[in-house]
XYZ file of C-alpha atoms in Angstrom:
375
model
C 112.548 75.211 117.191
C 112.152 78.695 118.540
C 110.483 79.259 121.905
C 107.464 81.432 122.661
C 109.580 84.582 122.852
C 111.005 83.851 119.435
C 107.495 83.312 118.119
C 106.436 86.674 119.486
C 109.379 88.370 117.746
C 108.460 86.668 114.467
C 104.858 87.878 114.811
C 106.131 91.402 115.524
C 108.343 91.303 112.429
C 105.516 90.057 110.203
C 103.054 92.557 111.646
C 105.441 95.489 111.153
C 106.309 94.426 107.592
C 102.641 93.991 106.659
C 101.806 97.384 108.179
C 104.380 99.300 106.150
C 103.726 97.257 102.994
C 100.029 98.099 103.297
C 100.951 101.797 103.385
C 102.976 101.310 100.212
C 100.045 99.539 98.567
C 97.704 102.333 99.604
C 99.993 104.818 97.851
C 100.241 102.627 94.742
C 96.520 101.916 94.421
C 95.487 105.510 95.155
C 97.808 106.711 92.402
C 97.113 103.923 89.917
C 94.830 105.938 87.629
C 96.253 109.206 86.374
C 93.841 111.710 84.830
C 94.651 114.504 82.414
C 94.755 117.090 85.197
C 93.318 117.847 88.614
C 91.631 115.144 90.704
C 91.840 111.471 89.792
C 88.995 108.971 89.407
C 88.531 106.144 91.912
C 87.714 103.104 89.818
C 85.436 100.393 91.167
C 88.038 97.773 90.254
C 90.627 99.346 92.583
C 88.329 99.616 95.626
C 88.819 96.075 97.035
C 92.620 96.331 96.842
C 92.667 99.816 98.384
C 90.209 98.791 101.123
C 92.317 95.746 101.985
C 95.534 97.787 102.159
C 93.932 100.440 104.383
C 92.397 97.821 106.692
C 95.709 95.990 107.131
C 97.417 99.309 107.891
C 94.864 100.039 110.626
C 94.879 96.564 112.184
C 98.574 95.734 112.328
C 99.786 98.753 114.314
C 98.002 101.007 116.791
C 99.088 104.186 115.013
C 97.801 102.747 111.734
C 94.204 103.629 112.567
C 95.292 107.235 113.238
C 96.958 107.375 109.817
C 93.803 105.869 108.312
C 91.452 108.421 109.886
C 93.656 111.315 108.752
C 94.221 109.903 105.257
C 90.563 109.274 104.377
C 89.621 113.014 104.233
C 92.684 113.624 102.040
C 91.555 110.822 99.740
C 88.041 112.304 99.629
C 89.290 115.665 98.331
C 91.908 114.007 96.122
C 89.423 112.099 93.947
C 87.107 113.544 91.328
C 83.682 114.724 92.500
C 82.053 111.861 90.610
C 84.092 109.388 92.689
C 83.466 110.896 96.131
C 80.503 108.647 96.867
C 82.838 105.722 96.327
C 85.356 107.334 98.678
C 82.678 107.695 101.375
C 81.624 104.074 100.834
C 85.258 102.995 101.054
C 85.728 104.897 104.335
C 82.578 103.380 105.826
C 83.500 99.828 104.838
C 87.098 100.068 106.086
C 86.233 101.757 109.401
C 83.291 99.398 109.946
C 85.438 96.350 109.241
C 88.145 97.664 111.565
C 85.809 98.190 114.526
C 84.051 94.846 113.986
C 87.370 93.011 113.752
C 88.849 94.781 116.771
C 85.709 94.244 118.868
C 85.612 90.567 117.937
C 89.258 90.033 118.808
C 88.856 91.892 122.115
C 85.900 89.707 123.077
C 87.667 86.478 122.178
C 91.201 87.249 123.405
C 90.407 89.698 126.241
C 93.698 91.630 125.960
C 94.828 94.056 128.635
C 94.185 97.598 127.472
C 97.276 99.813 127.204
C 95.738 102.572 125.098
C 96.022 105.269 127.778
C 99.633 104.389 128.541
C 100.669 104.290 124.868
C 98.943 107.560 123.976
C 100.547 109.344 126.947
C 104.139 108.327 126.212
C 105.370 111.902 125.715
C 103.698 113.382 128.856
C 104.992 110.430 130.891
C 108.561 111.085 129.729
C 108.182 114.817 130.361
C 107.042 114.331 133.943
C 109.704 111.675 134.571
C 112.520 113.848 133.208
C 111.414 116.867 135.232
C 111.150 114.785 138.392
C 114.671 113.388 137.879
C 116.379 116.654 136.887
C 114.345 119.278 138.786
C 112.532 117.576 141.685
C 112.314 120.910 143.525
C 109.612 121.994 141.060
C 107.211 119.486 142.613
C 105.482 120.484 145.816
C 104.657 117.778 148.337
C 101.111 117.655 147.003
C 102.389 117.469 143.419
C 104.611 114.524 144.288
C 101.727 112.667 145.886
C 99.642 113.238 142.761
C 102.508 112.146 140.517
C 103.145 108.954 142.479
C 99.493 107.965 142.053
C 100.095 107.326 138.345
C 103.886 106.931 138.250
C 105.403 105.187 141.302
C 108.739 106.526 142.522
C 110.560 103.316 141.622
C 109.339 103.647 138.014
C 110.418 107.289 137.795
C 113.905 106.289 138.959
C 114.228 104.080 135.849
C 113.987 107.073 133.497
C 116.059 106.797 130.317
C 116.175 109.838 127.994
C 115.838 107.919 124.701
C 113.437 105.171 125.771
C 110.161 105.451 127.670
C 109.465 101.720 128.062
C 110.826 101.356 131.597
C 108.932 104.338 133.014
C 105.645 103.804 131.204
C 105.591 100.135 132.257
C 104.826 101.358 135.778
C 102.062 103.754 134.689
C 98.892 103.168 136.752
C 96.199 103.324 134.081
C 93.321 102.759 136.501
C 94.234 105.775 138.632
C 94.547 107.980 135.561
C 91.197 106.890 134.153
C 89.450 107.620 137.462
C 90.355 111.327 137.314
C 92.259 112.321 134.134
C 91.623 116.043 134.715
C 93.578 115.943 137.970
C 96.700 114.620 136.252
C 96.289 116.926 133.252
C 96.429 119.882 135.656
C 99.633 118.495 137.184
C 101.206 118.067 133.751
C 100.301 121.639 132.745
C 101.458 123.078 136.071
C 104.897 121.454 135.873
C 105.192 122.205 132.163
C 104.750 125.944 132.766
C 107.635 125.780 135.232
C 109.944 123.698 133.017
C 109.088 124.159 129.303
C 112.657 123.458 128.164
C 112.734 120.188 130.091
C 109.453 119.141 128.477
C 110.822 119.988 125.026
C 114.028 118.037 125.636
C 112.088 115.029 126.917
C 110.130 114.873 123.651
C 113.074 115.547 121.343
C 115.198 112.831 122.933
C 112.641 110.129 122.085
C 112.032 111.355 118.537
C 115.181 112.952 117.097
C 116.362 109.693 115.548
C 113.527 109.972 113.026
C 114.564 113.394 111.719
C 118.257 113.914 112.559
C 120.443 112.206 109.897
C 123.398 111.750 112.261
C 121.433 110.151 115.106
C 122.706 106.893 116.603
C 120.040 104.192 116.846
C 121.323 102.997 120.219
C 118.285 102.971 122.497
C 118.859 99.328 123.570
C 122.647 99.475 123.905
C 124.038 97.425 126.748
C 121.300 94.773 126.594
C 121.657 91.345 125.011
C 123.950 91.521 121.953
C 123.615 95.251 121.324
C 127.013 96.972 121.541
C 127.249 100.423 119.974
C 124.053 100.152 117.934
C 120.548 98.698 118.226
C 119.567 99.373 114.624
C 117.342 96.288 114.591
C 117.310 92.823 116.113
C 119.579 90.153 114.675
C 119.328 87.294 117.127
C 117.572 83.998 117.708
C 116.465 83.237 121.240
C 117.006 79.777 122.710
C 116.286 76.956 122.284
C 116.383 78.126 118.660
C 119.713 78.434 116.864
C 120.917 80.485 113.938
C 122.385 78.528 111.015
C 123.285 80.805 108.126
C 124.284 79.383 104.742
C 125.820 82.739 103.833
C 128.177 83.496 106.764
C 129.642 86.617 105.116
C 126.160 88.113 104.761
C 125.282 87.062 108.295
C 128.409 88.805 109.604
C 127.568 92.011 107.741
C 123.997 91.825 109.022
C 125.225 91.497 112.616
C 127.603 94.434 112.203
C 124.779 96.571 110.836
C 122.509 95.573 113.719
C 124.818 95.621 116.737
C 127.701 97.965 115.918
C 128.067 101.453 114.490
C 130.660 100.400 111.895
C 128.451 101.202 108.903
C 126.584 104.053 110.576
C 129.758 106.100 111.172
C 130.927 106.099 107.534
C 130.181 109.470 105.887
C 127.772 109.326 102.924
C 127.615 105.502 103.035
C 125.564 105.696 106.228
C 122.900 108.010 104.768
C 120.794 105.322 103.005
C 120.539 103.552 106.362
C 119.528 106.704 108.255
C 115.814 107.291 109.022
C 116.643 110.966 109.550
C 118.193 111.351 106.085
C 115.268 109.634 104.383
C 112.837 111.701 106.451
C 114.202 114.915 104.955
C 114.113 113.416 101.464
C 110.359 112.903 101.858
C 109.715 116.223 103.577
C 111.701 118.327 101.099
C 110.519 116.288 98.117
C 106.875 116.669 99.101
C 107.297 120.400 99.725
C 108.911 120.761 96.294
C 105.979 119.010 94.622
C 103.566 121.336 96.421
C 105.594 124.443 95.520
C 105.719 123.378 91.862
C 101.928 123.124 91.732
C 101.918 119.321 91.703
C 99.848 119.057 94.881
C 98.016 115.928 93.766
C 101.259 113.988 93.459
C 102.393 115.397 96.815
C 99.167 114.159 98.435
C 100.013 110.618 97.346
C 102.834 110.657 99.913
C 100.507 111.698 102.739
C 100.451 108.180 104.338
C 104.251 108.364 104.675
C 104.127 111.853 106.199
C 101.218 110.972 108.503
C 103.045 107.883 109.752
C 106.035 110.116 110.550
C 103.838 112.470 112.591
C 102.463 109.585 114.662
C 105.870 108.068 115.495
C 107.186 111.455 116.617
C 104.848 111.012 119.587
C 105.994 107.446 120.231
C 108.086 105.829 122.974
C 111.433 105.884 121.131
C 112.977 105.923 117.658
C 113.419 102.576 115.910
C 113.887 101.661 112.265
C 110.926 99.271 112.264
C 108.552 102.152 113.026
C 109.406 103.864 109.721
C 110.121 101.023 107.299
C 107.866 102.833 104.822
C 110.787 105.258 104.290
C 112.652 102.527 102.384
C 109.627 101.484 100.310
C 109.104 104.622 98.181
C 112.377 106.584 97.627
C 112.650 105.622 93.931
C 109.028 106.660 93.389
C 109.679 110.003 95.101
C 112.868 110.641 93.122
C 111.021 110.027 89.826
C 108.254 112.462 90.785
C 110.675 115.188 91.882
C 113.318 114.577 89.213
C 110.983 114.582 86.217
C 109.034 117.558 87.566
C 112.238 119.520 88.232
C 113.715 118.934 84.784
C 110.370 119.735 83.143
C 110.134 123.055 84.965
C 113.716 123.848 83.996
C 112.602 123.510 80.396
C 110.001 126.214 80.941
C 107.003 123.938 81.223
C 104.026 124.807 83.379
C 102.850 122.929 86.430
C 100.289 120.987 84.377
C 102.907 120.096 81.795
C 105.070 118.914 84.686
C 102.309 116.546 85.765
C 101.913 115.279 82.209
C 105.663 114.814 81.712
C 105.824 113.035 85.070
C 103.238 110.516 83.917
C 104.823 110.015 80.505
C 108.287 109.407 81.949
C 107.143 107.059 84.705
C 104.251 105.347 82.922
C 106.145 102.213 82.024
C 107.907 101.709 85.348
C 106.614 98.656 87.279
C 105.546 99.418 90.811
C 106.289 95.962 92.149
C 103.114 95.765 94.244
C 100.360 93.185 94.034
C 98.052 95.673 92.365
C 99.965 96.569 89.206
C 101.753 99.772 88.243
C 101.728 102.872 90.358
C 101.943 104.963 87.207
C 100.487 104.613 83.757
C 100.120 106.991 80.889
C 96.743 108.723 80.710
C 94.907 109.269 77.470
C 94.952 112.916 76.468
């Protein structure tokens, strides 16, 4: 049996998987009905599935609700005018259900609020880096103000790629009493050290967009050696008993070492940075080719990327959605590219896209992501 810590890790794994799978389902359901051209209809039959996927996305991770709020206006303009009342109803139901569920859980479980600390991860790292590398930029009064929200012992724990140790000491109560005071300090120091602020942010986010980045933010702790790609361990009193030892060994190498991640080309499918550019460039190509509606279908993926860029570090589990839709993206881009090479217009590209991908199963609970429309 696994202990409480193991149970918490299992809950984290399930929550993360459900979050990214719900984003995939949102993409599939939103794109399930393909019209002749222009905006697509939002069928009544698809509303429950889409509402469920969006609600799960919002509930299972804190940045999910941000993605939801930004995606709903895109969905509103994406659907046909005749379906926009349904889109508004969908938004109201999902947001209402989210706030009711969150309020109910907060009342029953009484969790400690960390919203301020989590949303200020980047400013916390920026102040901590400046204090460690250029302490002379802080006047005596500035240091006193800084120590009110970030004690000196917490600042001394600064790690460039991981904000957890510093932000754990963040005094939320002091910040909430006078947020303007600390905003002025952040702006004042930032004007003096803009490059330091930029570096502090890039160091906690570059693993999401740089293909050659090492996922090593936890190196030196537990079993992590030259990589901390993801966790592959069972905490006591639990024990790991694999029936496929060769697969278990490969899994451990992928998780704890950089053996796979240092092999040219082979490492790219495992790189969040490489997949990031596939989505960014693929989406931009769809927009440039006039296929903006298909590009908008990938907005949950792009919005999730924007939220994690402001997170505490770069980890694979934050962007699992990258591995859910690459085949879908390649079909959209590939068919559109070959169609345009044949001299077809943007609308013909959309039509050819649907015809080529109409019979491909999506693999989700809600049926195919594509199907051929009736002309």
